Coordinates of C-alpha atoms and ligand atoms in Angstrom, one line a residue:
X1 CA 26.9 -11.1 195.3
X2 CA 23.6 -12.1 193.8
X3 CA 20.7 -13.0 196.0
X4 CA 19.5 -15.6 193.5
X5 CA 15.8 -16.3 192.7
X6 CA 13.4 -14.2 194.6
X7 CA 12.2 -15.9 197.8
X8 CA 15.1 -18.4 197.9
X9 CA 17.1 -16.5 200.5
X10 CA 17.9 -19.7 202.4
X11 CA 19.6 -21.2 199.4
X12 CA 21.5 -18.0 198.7
X13 CA 22.8 -17.9 202.3
X14 CA 23.9 -21.5 202.1
X15 CA 25.8 -20.8 198.9
X16 CA 27.4 -17.7 200.3
X17 CA 28.5 -19.5 203.5
X18 CA 30.2 -22.2 201.3
X19 CA 31.9 -19.4 199.3
X20 CA 32.8 -16.9 202.0
X21 CA 33.0 -18.9 205.2
X22 CA 31.0 -19.1 208.4
X23 CA 31.1 -15.3 209.1
X24 CA 30.6 -12.8 206.3
X25 CA 29.0 -9.5 205.8
X26 CA 26.6 -8.1 203.2
X27 CA 24.8 -4.9 202.7
X28 CA 21.1 -4.3 202.5
X29 CA 21.0 -0.7 201.3
X30 CA 23.5 1.1 203.5
X31 CA 23.0 -1.3 206.4
X32 CA 25.5 -4.0 207.0
X33 CA 24.3 -7.5 208.0
X34 CA 26.8 -10.0 209.4
X35 CA 25.7 -13.5 208.6
X36 CA 26.8 -16.2 211.1
X37 CA 27.0 -19.9 210.4
X38 CA 29.4 -20.7 213.2
X39 CA 27.6 -22.6 216.1
X40 CA 30.1 -21.3 218.8
X41 CA 29.5 -17.8 217.7
X42 CA 25.7 -18.3 217.6
X43 CA 25.8 -19.5 221.2
X44 CA 28.0 -16.7 222.3
X45 CA 25.7 -14.0 220.8
X46 CA 22.4 -15.6 221.7
X47 CA 23.3 -16.8 225.1
X48 CA 26.5 -15.4 226.7
X49 CA 26.4 -11.9 225.1
X50 CA 22.6 -11.8 224.8
X51 CA 22.7 -8.5 226.6
X52 CA 24.3 -6.8 223.5
X53 CA 22.0 -8.5 221.0
X54 CA 18.6 -8.8 222.6
X55 CA 16.5 -6.9 220.1
X56 CA 15.2 -8.5 216.8
X57 CA 14.9 -7.0 213.4
X58 CA 11.9 -8.3 211.5
X59 CA 10.9 -7.4 208.0
X60 CA 9.5 -3.9 208.2
X61 CA 5.7 -4.1 208.4
X62 CA 5.1 -0.5 209.3
X63 CA 2.2 0.8 207.3
X64 CA 2.0 4.5 208.1
X65 CA -0.4 6.4 210.4
X66 CA -3.6 4.8 208.9
X67 CA -2.7 1.4 210.4
X68 CA -2.0 -0.2 213.8
X69 CA 1.8 0.2 214.1
X70 CA 1.7 1.0 217.7
X71 CA -0.4 -2.0 218.4
X72 CA 1.9 -4.3 216.4
X73 CA 5.1 -2.9 217.7
X74 CA 4.0 -3.6 221.3
X75 CA 3.8 -7.3 220.5
X76 CA 6.6 -9.4 222.2
X77 CA 8.0 -10.4 218.8
X78 CA 8.8 -6.8 217.9
X79 CA 9.2 -5.4 221.4
X80 CA 12.6 -4.0 222.4
X81 CA 14.7 -3.5 225.5
X82 CA 13.1 -3.2 228.9
X83 CA 9.6 -3.3 227.5
X84 CA 10.3 -6.7 225.9
X85 CA 11.7 -8.1 229.1
X86 CA 8.6 -7.0 231.1
X87 CA 6.3 -8.6 228.6
X88 CA 8.4 -11.7 228.3
X89 CA 8.4 -12.4 232.0
X90 CA 4.6 -11.8 232.1
X91 CA 4.1 -14.3 229.2
X92 CA 6.4 -17.1 230.4
X93 CA 3.9 -18.6 232.9
X94 CA 1.4 -19.1 230.1
X95 CA 3.7 -21.9 228.8
X96 CA 4.6 -23.7 232.1
X97 CA 3.7 -27.3 232.5
X98 CA 0.4 -26.8 234.4
X99 CA -0.8 -24.4 231.7
X100 CA 0.4 -26.7 229.0
X101 CA -1.5 -29.7 230.4
X102 CA -4.7 -27.6 230.4
X103 CA -4.3 -26.9 226.7
X104 CA -4.1 -30.6 225.7
X105 CA -7.9 -31.4 225.6
X106 CA -8.5 -28.4 223.5
X107 CA -5.7 -29.3 221.1
X108 CA -7.3 -32.8 220.9
X109 CA -10.6 -31.2 219.9
X110 CA -9.0 -29.4 216.9
X111 CA -7.1 -32.5 216.0
X112 CA -10.3 -34.5 215.9
X113 CA -11.6 -32.3 213.1
X114 CA -8.4 -32.8 211.1
X115 CA -8.7 -36.6 211.6
X116 CA -12.2 -36.4 210.2
X117 CA -11.0 -34.8 207.0
X118 CA -8.2 -37.3 206.7
X119 CA -10.7 -40.1 207.2
X120 CA -12.7 -38.7 204.3
X121 CA -9.6 -38.6 202.1
X122 CA -8.8 -42.2 203.1
X123 CA -12.2 -43.3 201.9
X124 CA -12.2 -41.3 198.7
X125 CA -8.6 -42.2 197.8
X126 CA -8.0 -38.6 196.6
X127 CA -4.8 -36.7 197.4
X128 CA -5.1 -34.0 200.0
X129 CA -3.2 -30.8 200.6
X130 CA -2.2 -31.4 204.3
X131 CA -0.4 -28.1 204.6
X132 CA -3.7 -26.3 204.0
X133 CA -5.5 -28.6 206.5
X134 CA -2.8 -28.1 209.1
X135 CA -3.0 -24.3 208.8
X136 CA -6.6 -24.3 209.6
X137 CA -6.1 -26.9 212.4
X138 CA -3.3 -24.9 214.1
X139 CA -5.4 -21.8 213.8
X140 CA -8.2 -23.7 215.7
X141 CA -5.7 -25.0 218.2
X142 CA -4.6 -21.4 219.0
X143 CA -8.3 -20.4 219.1
X144 CA -9.4 -23.1 221.6
X145 CA -6.3 -23.7 223.7
X146 CA -4.9 -20.2 223.8
X147 CA -8.0 -18.1 223.7
X148 CA -10.8 -20.6 224.6
X149 CA -12.7 -19.6 221.5
X150 CA -13.7 -21.7 218.5
X151 CA -12.4 -19.9 215.5
X152 CA -14.0 -22.4 213.2
X153 CA -11.1 -22.2 210.7
X154 CA -11.4 -25.9 209.8
X155 CA -15.2 -25.6 209.5
X156 CA -14.9 -22.7 207.1
X157 CA -11.9 -24.2 205.4
X158 CA -9.2 -22.0 203.9
X159 CA -11.9 -19.5 203.1
X160 CA -12.0 -18.4 206.8
X161 CA -11.5 -14.7 207.1
X162 CA -9.3 -15.2 210.1
X163 CA -7.0 -17.6 208.4
X164 CA -6.8 -15.4 205.3
X165 CA -6.0 -12.3 207.3
X166 CA -3.3 -14.1 209.3
X167 CA -1.9 -15.7 206.1
X168 CA -1.6 -12.3 204.5
X169 CA 0.9 -11.4 207.2
X170 CA 3.1 -14.2 206.0
X171 CA 3.1 -13.4 202.3
X172 CA 6.7 -13.0 201.1
X173 CA 6.8 -9.3 202.0
X174 CA 4.2 -9.1 204.7
X175 CA 1.6 -7.7 202.4
X176 CA 3.8 -5.0 200.9
X177 CA 5.0 -4.7 197.3
X178 CA 8.5 -6.2 197.1
X179 CA 10.2 -2.9 196.5
X180 CA 8.5 -1.2 199.4
X181 CA 9.4 -4.0 201.8
X182 CA 13.1 -3.9 200.7
X183 CA 13.2 -0.1 201.0
X184 CA 11.5 -0.2 204.4
X185 CA 14.1 -2.7 205.6
X186 CA 17.1 -0.9 204.1
X187 CA 16.0 2.7 204.9
X188 CA 13.6 2.3 207.9
X189 CA 13.7 6.0 208.8
X190 CA 11.7 6.7 205.6
X191 CA 9.2 3.9 206.2
X192 CA 6.3 6.2 206.2
X193 CA 7.4 7.7 202.9
X194 CA 7.6 4.2 201.4
X195 CA 4.2 3.4 202.8
X196 CA 2.6 6.5 201.2
X197 CA 4.3 5.7 197.9
X198 CA 3.1 2.1 198.0
X199 CA -0.4 3.3 198.7
X200 CA -0.3 5.5 195.7
X201 CA 1.1 2.9 193.4
X202 CA -0.5 -0.3 194.8
X203 CA -3.6 0.9 196.5
X204 CA -5.5 -2.4 196.2
X205 CA -2.7 -4.5 197.8
X206 CA -2.1 -2.0 200.7
X207 CA -5.8 -1.5 201.5
X208 CA -6.2 -5.2 201.7
X209 CA -3.2 -5.5 204.0
X210 CA -4.6 -2.8 206.3
X211 CA -8.0 -4.5 206.3
X212 CA -6.4 -7.8 207.3
X213 CA -4.5 -6.3 210.2
X214 CA -7.6 -4.5 211.4
X215 CA -9.5 -7.8 211.3
X216 CA -6.8 -9.5 213.4
X217 CA -6.8 -6.6 215.8
X218 CA -10.6 -6.7 216.1
X219 CA -10.5 -10.4 216.9
X220 CA -7.8 -9.8 219.6
X221 CA -9.7 -7.0 221.3
X222 CA -12.9 -9.0 221.3
X223 CA -11.2 -11.8 223.0
X224 CA -9.9 -9.6 225.7
X225 CA -13.3 -7.9 226.2
X226 CA -15.0 -11.3 226.5
X227 CA -12.5 -12.4 229.1
X228 CA -13.1 -9.3 231.1
X229 CA -16.8 -9.6 230.8
X230 CA -16.7 -13.1 232.0
X231 CA -14.4 -12.2 235.0
X232 CA -16.8 -9.4 235.9
X233 CA -19.9 -11.6 235.7
X234 CA -18.2 -14.2 237.8
X235 CA -17.6 -11.4 240.4
X236 CA -13.8 -11.6 239.9
X237 CA -11.7 -8.4 239.7
X238 CA -11.4 -7.6 236.1
X239 CA -7.8 -6.4 236.4
X240 CA -8.5 -2.7 237.1
X241 CA -7.5 -1.7 233.6
X242 CA -10.3 0.8 233.1
X243 CA -12.3 0.8 229.9
X244 CA -12.6 -2.1 227.5
X245 CA -9.9 -2.6 225.0
X246 CA -11.4 -0.7 222.2
X247 CA -11.9 2.4 224.4
X248 CA -8.4 2.0 225.8
X249 CA -7.0 2.1 222.4
X250 CA -9.2 4.9 221.3
X251 CA -7.9 7.0 224.2
X252 CA -4.3 6.0 223.5
X253 CA -3.7 9.1 221.4
X254 CA -2.7 7.0 218.4
X255 CA -4.3 8.4 215.2
X256 CA -3.8 5.1 213.5
X257 CA -5.5 3.2 216.3
X258 CA -8.6 5.4 216.2
X259 CA -8.9 4.9 212.4
X260 CA -8.5 1.1 212.7
X261 CA -10.9 0.7 215.6
X262 CA -13.6 2.3 213.5
X263 CA -12.9 0.3 210.4
X264 CA -15.4 -2.2 208.9
X265 CA -12.8 -5.0 209.2
X266 CA -12.3 -4.3 212.9
X267 CA -16.1 -4.2 213.6
X268 CA -16.7 -7.4 211.6
X269 CA -14.0 -9.4 213.5
X270 CA -15.1 -7.8 216.8
X271 CA -18.7 -8.9 216.3
X272 CA -17.7 -12.4 215.3
X273 CA -15.5 -13.0 218.4
X274 CA -17.1 -10.9 221.1
X275 CA -20.0 -13.3 221.4
X276 CA -17.7 -16.1 222.5
X277 CA -16.6 -16.2 226.1
X278 CA -13.2 -17.8 226.8
X279 CA -12.9 -20.0 229.8
X280 CA -10.6 -19.0 232.6
X281 CA -7.9 -21.4 231.5
X282 CA -7.2 -19.6 228.3
X283 CA -4.1 -17.5 227.6
X284 CA -6.2 -14.4 227.3
X285 CA -7.7 -14.9 230.8
X286 CA -4.2 -15.5 232.3
X287 CA -2.8 -12.5 230.5
X288 CA -5.4 -10.1 231.9
X289 CA -4.1 -10.8 235.4
X290 CA -0.4 -11.0 234.4
X291 CA 2.1 -8.6 235.9
X292 CA 5.0 -6.9 234.1
X293 CA 7.9 -7.6 236.5
X294 CA 9.8 -4.6 235.3
X295 CA 7.1 -2.2 236.2
X296 CA 5.3 -4.2 238.9
X297 CA 2.0 -3.3 237.2
X298 CA -0.6 -5.4 235.4
X299 CA -0.4 -5.3 231.6
X300 CA -2.4 -2.5 229.9
X301 CA -5.2 -3.4 227.5
X302 CA -2.9 -2.3 224.6
X303 CA -0.1 -4.6 225.9
X304 CA -2.5 -7.6 226.2
X305 CA -4.1 -7.1 222.7
X306 CA -0.7 -6.8 221.2
X307 CA 0.4 -10.1 222.7
X308 CA -2.8 -11.8 221.5
X309 CA -2.3 -10.5 218.0
X310 CA 1.3 -11.8 218.2
X311 CA 0.4 -15.2 219.5
X312 CA -2.1 -15.6 216.7
X313 CA 0.6 -14.8 214.1
X314 CA 3.6 -16.4 215.7
X315 CA 1.9 -19.6 216.8
X316 CA -0.1 -20.7 213.8
X317 CA 2.0 -20.5 210.7
X318 CA 5.2 -21.9 212.3
X319 CA 3.5 -24.9 213.9
X320 CA 1.5 -25.8 210.8
X321 CA 4.6 -25.6 208.7
X322 CA 6.6 -27.8 211.1
X323 CA 3.9 -30.4 211.1
X324 CA 3.5 -30.2 207.3
X325 CA 7.2 -30.9 206.8
X326 CA 7.1 -33.8 209.4
X327 CA 4.3 -35.4 207.4
X328 CA 6.1 -34.8 204.1
X329 CA 9.2 -36.6 205.4
X330 CA 7.4 -39.4 207.1
X331 CA 5.2 -40.0 204.1
X332 CA 8.4 -40.9 202.2
X333 CA 9.7 -43.1 205.0
X334 CA 7.3 -45.9 205.9
X335 CA 10.0 -47.4 208.1
X336 CA 9.9 -44.3 210.4
X337 CA 6.1 -44.3 210.4
X338 CA 6.2 -47.9 211.6
X339 CA 8.7 -47.0 214.2
X340 CA 6.4 -44.3 215.5
X341 CA 3.5 -46.7 215.5
X342 CA 5.4 -49.8 216.5
X343 CA 2.9 -51.9 214.5
X344 CA 3.1 -55.6 215.1
X345 CA 6.3 -57.2 214.0
X346 CA 8.4 -54.1 214.8
X347 CA 11.1 -54.3 217.4
X348 CA 11.7 -52.1 220.4
X349 CA 9.3 -50.6 222.9
X350 CA 5.8 -49.9 221.7
X351 CA 5.1 -46.2 221.2
X352 CA 1.8 -44.8 219.7
X353 CA 0.2 -48.3 219.5
X354 CA 0.8 -48.8 223.2
X355 CA -1.6 -45.9 223.9
X356 CA -4.4 -47.5 221.9
X357 CA -7.0 -45.3 220.1
X358 CA -7.7 -43.1 223.0
X359 CA -7.3 -39.3 223.1
X360 CA -3.9 -38.3 224.4
X361 CA -3.1 -36.2 227.4
X362 CA -0.1 -34.1 228.2
X363 CA 1.5 -36.8 230.4
X364 CA 1.5 -39.1 227.2
X365 CA 4.1 -36.9 225.6
X366 CA 6.8 -38.4 227.7
X367 CA 5.9 -41.9 226.3
X368 CA 6.4 -40.7 222.7
X369 CA 10.2 -40.1 222.3
X370 CA 10.4 -41.3 218.7
X371 CA 7.4 -39.3 217.6
X372 CA 9.1 -36.2 219.2
X373 CA 12.4 -37.1 217.7
X374 CA 10.8 -37.3 214.2
X375 CA 9.2 -33.8 214.7
X376 CA 12.6 -32.4 215.9
X377 CA 14.4 -34.0 212.9
X378 CA 11.9 -32.5 210.5
X379 CA 12.6 -29.0 211.9
X380 CA 16.3 -29.7 211.4
X381 CA 15.8 -30.4 207.7
X382 CA 13.0 -27.8 207.2
X383 CA 13.2 -25.1 210.0
X384 CA 9.9 -23.1 209.7
X385 CA 12.0 -20.0 210.5
X386 CA 15.2 -20.4 208.3
X387 CA 17.1 -17.3 209.6
X388 CA 16.9 -14.8 212.4
X389 CA 18.1 -11.3 212.6
X390 CA 19.3 -9.6 215.8
X391 CA 20.1 -5.9 216.1
X392 CA 23.5 -4.9 217.5
X393 CA 23.0 -2.5 220.4
X394 CA 24.4 0.8 219.5
X395 CA 26.5 2.7 222.1
X396 CA 24.9 6.0 223.0
X397 CA 21.6 5.1 221.4
X398 CA 18.8 3.8 223.6
X399 CA 21.1 1.8 225.9
X400 CA 19.0 0.3 228.6
X401 CA 19.5 -1.9 231.7
X402 CA 18.2 -5.4 231.5
X403 CA 17.7 -7.2 234.7
X404 CA 17.8 -10.7 233.3
X405 CA 16.4 -13.4 235.6
X406 CA 19.4 -15.0 237.2
X407 CA 21.8 -12.9 235.3
X408 CA 23.7 -9.7 236.1
X409 CA 22.5 -6.2 235.7
X410 CA 24.5 -4.0 233.4
X411 CA 24.1 -1.2 230.9
X412 CA 23.8 -2.1 227.2
X413 CA 25.4 1.2 226.2
X414 CA 29.0 1.9 227.2
X415 CA 29.0 5.4 228.6
X416 CA 32.5 6.0 227.4
X417 CA 31.9 5.2 223.8
X418 CA 31.1 7.8 221.2
X419 CA 27.6 8.2 219.9
X420 CA 28.3 6.5 216.6
X421 CA 30.3 3.6 217.8
X422 CA 28.8 0.2 218.3
X423 CA 29.2 -1.7 221.5
X424 CA 30.4 -4.9 220.0
X425 CA 33.5 -6.8 221.2
X426 CA 36.1 -6.9 218.4
X427 CA 37.1 -10.4 219.2
X428 CA 33.5 -11.6 218.7
X429 CA 32.8 -10.0 215.3
X430 CA 36.1 -9.3 213.6
X431 CA 34.4 -7.7 210.5
X432 CA 33.4 -4.6 212.4
X433 CA 30.1 -2.9 212.4
X434 CA 28.6 0.5 211.9
X435 CA 25.4 2.0 213.3
X436 CA 22.3 -0.2 213.1
X437 CA 24.3 -3.3 212.2
X438 CA 22.4 -6.5 212.1
X439 CA 23.5 -10.0 212.9
X440 CA 21.8 -12.8 211.0
X441 CA 21.8 -16.4 212.3
X442 CA 21.8 -18.8 209.4
X443 CA 19.6 -21.6 210.7
X444 CA 19.0 -23.4 207.5
X445 CA 22.7 -23.7 206.6
X446 CA 23.8 -24.8 210.1
X447 CA 21.1 -27.4 210.3
X448 CA 22.5 -29.0 207.1
X449 CA 26.2 -28.4 207.8
X450 CA 28.1 -31.7 207.3
X451 CA 30.6 -30.6 210.0
X452 CA 27.9 -31.0 212.6
X453 CA 25.6 -33.5 211.1
X454 CA 26.5 -36.9 209.6
X455 CA 24.7 -37.4 206.3
X456 CA 22.9 -34.1 206.8
X457 CA 20.4 -34.5 203.9
X458 CA 19.1 -37.7 205.4
X459 CA 16.0 -37.9 207.5
X460 CA 17.1 -39.8 210.6
X461 CA 14.8 -39.2 213.6
X462 CA 17.1 -41.2 215.9
X463 CA 19.4 -38.3 216.0
X464 CA 17.0 -36.7 218.4
X465 CA 16.4 -39.7 220.7
X466 CA 17.6 -38.7 224.2
X467 CA 20.9 -40.7 224.0
X468 CA 22.0 -39.2 220.7
X469 CA 20.6 -35.6 221.1
X470 CA 23.1 -34.7 223.8
X471 CA 26.0 -35.3 221.4
X472 CA 24.9 -32.5 219.0
X473 CA 26.7 -29.2 219.0
X474 CA 24.2 -27.0 221.0
X475 CA 24.7 -24.1 218.6
X476 CA 24.0 -26.2 215.4
X477 CA 20.3 -26.8 216.0
X478 CA 17.9 -24.0 217.0
X479 CA 14.6 -24.0 215.2
X480 CA 13.1 -22.0 218.1
X481 CA 16.1 -19.7 218.5
X482 CA 18.5 -19.8 221.4
X483 CA 18.9 -18.1 224.8
X484 CA 16.6 -15.7 226.6
X485 CA 14.8 -14.7 223.5
X486 CA 14.1 -18.3 222.4
X487 CA 10.5 -18.8 221.2
X488 CA 8.3 -18.4 224.2
X489 CA 5.8 -20.9 222.7
X490 CA 8.3 -23.8 222.0
X491 CA 6.8 -26.2 224.5
X492 CA 3.3 -25.4 223.2
X493 CA 4.5 -26.1 219.7
X494 CA 6.1 -29.4 220.7
X495 CA 3.0 -30.5 222.5
X496 CA 0.8 -29.7 219.6
X497 CA 3.2 -31.3 217.1
X498 CA 3.7 -34.5 219.0
X499 CA 0.0 -35.0 219.9
X500 CA -1.0 -34.3 216.3
X501 CA 1.5 -36.7 214.8
X502 CA 0.8 -39.5 217.3
X503 CA -3.0 -39.2 216.7
X504 CA -2.5 -39.3 212.9
X505 CA -0.4 -42.4 213.1
X506 CA -2.8 -44.1 215.5
X507 CA -5.1 -44.3 212.6
X508 CA -3.4 -43.8 209.2
X509 CA -0.5 -44.6 207.0
X510 CA 0.6 -41.8 204.7
X511 CA 2.3 -41.7 201.3
X512 CA 3.4 -38.8 199.2
X513 CA 1.0 -37.9 196.4
X514 CA 3.5 -38.8 193.6
X515 CA 1.6 -36.9 190.9
X516 CA 2.0 -33.6 192.8
X517 CA 5.5 -34.1 194.1
X518 CA 7.7 -35.0 191.1
X519 CA 10.9 -33.3 192.2
X520 CA 12.5 -31.7 195.3
X521 CA 10.2 -29.6 197.4
X522 CA 9.9 -26.1 196.2
X523 CA 10.4 -23.7 199.1
X524 CA 10.1 -19.9 199.6
X525 CA 11.7 -18.1 202.5
X526 CA 10.4 -14.8 203.8
X527 CA 9.3 -14.5 207.5
X528 CA 8.9 -18.2 207.4
X529 CA 10.0 -21.0 205.1
X530 CA 7.0 -22.3 203.2
X531 CA 6.1 -24.6 200.3
X532 CA 4.1 -22.4 198.0
X533 CA 2.5 -25.3 196.1
X534 CA 1.6 -27.1 199.3
X535 CA 2.2 -30.6 200.6
X536 CA 0.1 -33.3 199.1
X537 CA -0.4 -36.7 200.6
X538 CA -2.5 -39.9 200.1
X539 CA -4.1 -41.2 203.3
X540 CA -4.7 -44.9 204.0
X541 CA -6.6 -46.3 207.0
X542 CA -4.3 -48.6 209.0
X543 CA -6.9 -51.4 208.9
X544 CA -6.6 -51.5 205.1
Ligands
HEM1 C1 7.2 -25.2 215.4 C2 6.7 -24.1 215.8 C3 7.4 -22.8 216.1 C4 8.7 -22.4 215.7 C5 9.6 -23.2 214.7 C6 8.9 -21.1 216.3 C7 10.1 -20.4 216.1 C8 10.4 -19.2 216.7 C9 11.6 -18.5 216.5 C10 12.8 -18.9 215.6 C11 11.5 -17.3 217.2 C12 12.5 -16.2 217.3 C13 13.5 -16.4 218.5 C14 14.5 -15.3 218.6 O1 14.1 -14.2 218.2 O2 15.6 -15.6 219.0 C15 10.2 -17.4 217.9 C16 9.7 -16.4 218.7 C17 8.4 -16.4 219.2 N1 7.5 -17.4 219.1 FE1 7.7 -19.1 218.2 N2 7.8 -20.8 217.0 C18 6.9 -21.8 217.0 C19 5.7 -21.8 217.6 C20 5.2 -20.8 218.4 C21 3.9 -20.9 219.1 C22 3.0 -22.1 219.1 C23 3.8 -19.7 219.8 C24 2.7 -19.2 220.7 C25 1.7 -19.9 221.1 C26 5.0 -18.9 219.5 C27 5.2 -17.6 220.0 C28 6.4 -17.0 219.8 C29 6.6 -15.6 220.4 C30 5.6 -14.8 221.2 C31 7.9 -15.3 220.0 C32 8.7 -14.0 220.4 C33 9.5 -14.3 221.7 C34 10.3 -13.1 222.1 O3 10.7 -12.3 221.3 O4 10.6 -13.1 223.3 N3 5.8 -19.6 218.7 N4 9.5 -18.5 217.5

């Protein structure tokens, strides 16, 4: 089987699913990967048999001792087993309704700046690259609403060091040369060897990647230190975690951590962000008091910084992509823009226009069903994460008990099984597995499968209006994943997406910049699915 053009993995998987069926196996090096495009099986694995498939396999980002692997691997996205569950339960309350309502004003603040740039484009008549603007905006949203700090990504534009550093993590191979990334994924036991080899052969690229990560790390630690400082000054208990984050990491015994803490990039980011004190409502302030329900203890400094680093990465690229695709589709469908706005003459209940020109609040989201439906339908056609890989739990290797909230407690490893067998029910995956088998959920293909979607290539937001949404196969649409490991920030993303779309259409009409978009959208899939040439639109004020 040929993977096809580099970076078009989503297309190759769709082609293979058509050729080999909804369950097939391929090898990456010596490692088998079972690709699933069957919605019943997806649900069984992600929901019913989650206990056997709870860990994720992300493209290897391990950089060797000189970098911050320990820090990165402690992030919820990469975390495994019991450690993951403890962190997950500590993070869930950050995204409950009361917390979400408190983020809305700060989201509005970042959206205001975006609207200012769109207004300028409406006046000049020039096309604008909205995908770039939205990247900076969602970085600012994470900054203000999650951390209570102004990152200033929109002010500095795409030249912002923070945006650049975060973006580098989403380059097709996570800042590694192609060959090194593939080898790290296929033969992870030799990751450090691949790293050293890459450093020898591509020193400039690797050093830049290391510097970017240290910058993000510096920013995360500064945010935590600021939150602690503020809590101490306010006379509150600062969490009893001992020394400030940097010291905590220095004493963690990680050689890589020591090197990174002393790096120029770390110090630069630390200085930039330490001056800003996040308010008590921010994610960082909530995390410093959060409790790991598995251990009953508060999170350590390392745990907290790792989550901050993860939220920065997981929350900004995905949301900006989802919004970019929504605008790309809506710009080609004035009829759906009108339906979102309910401009005079349109039928049905008023939507955005009923809210006037005011800033929107969390409670307004319930009044914007069509706007939300358009956002959801965009993620069907262009899921920001086009496939997901779960690890199959090996028997005899690292089996752990997971006490899932509301679920049963059981061992992931079957004691009776031999050390090299895999605990995987034969009836579930008939192809069989060997050690370290992976299961890939083929999101892109399922979202466009004509067996589950009528006219799948068409943009029809009404599919996601409450009446229709219930009729979809629950395993055929999962842009945020499914089951207990589903995206922890999904409500946050929906809130940001719907608020942003509604506020844009309060003021503007959008059209595709036809000179830039002459054919189908060019897409590249790596960690995320991105349009490398950007999304270009023309903006018109609604009064015009
Ligand atoms: C449209 C926007 C977004 C999309 C499409 C998206 C998609 C996803 C997907 C597919 C996963 C993997 C689920 C799995 O492994 O089964 C995930 C995980 C995650 N996402 Fe999102 N996400 C978005 C926004 C956000 C935001 C705004 C945040 C944080 C503020 C966030 C934080 C996370 C975290 C921390 C995880 C790891 C959860 C875990 O492993 O328990 N995401 N996301």
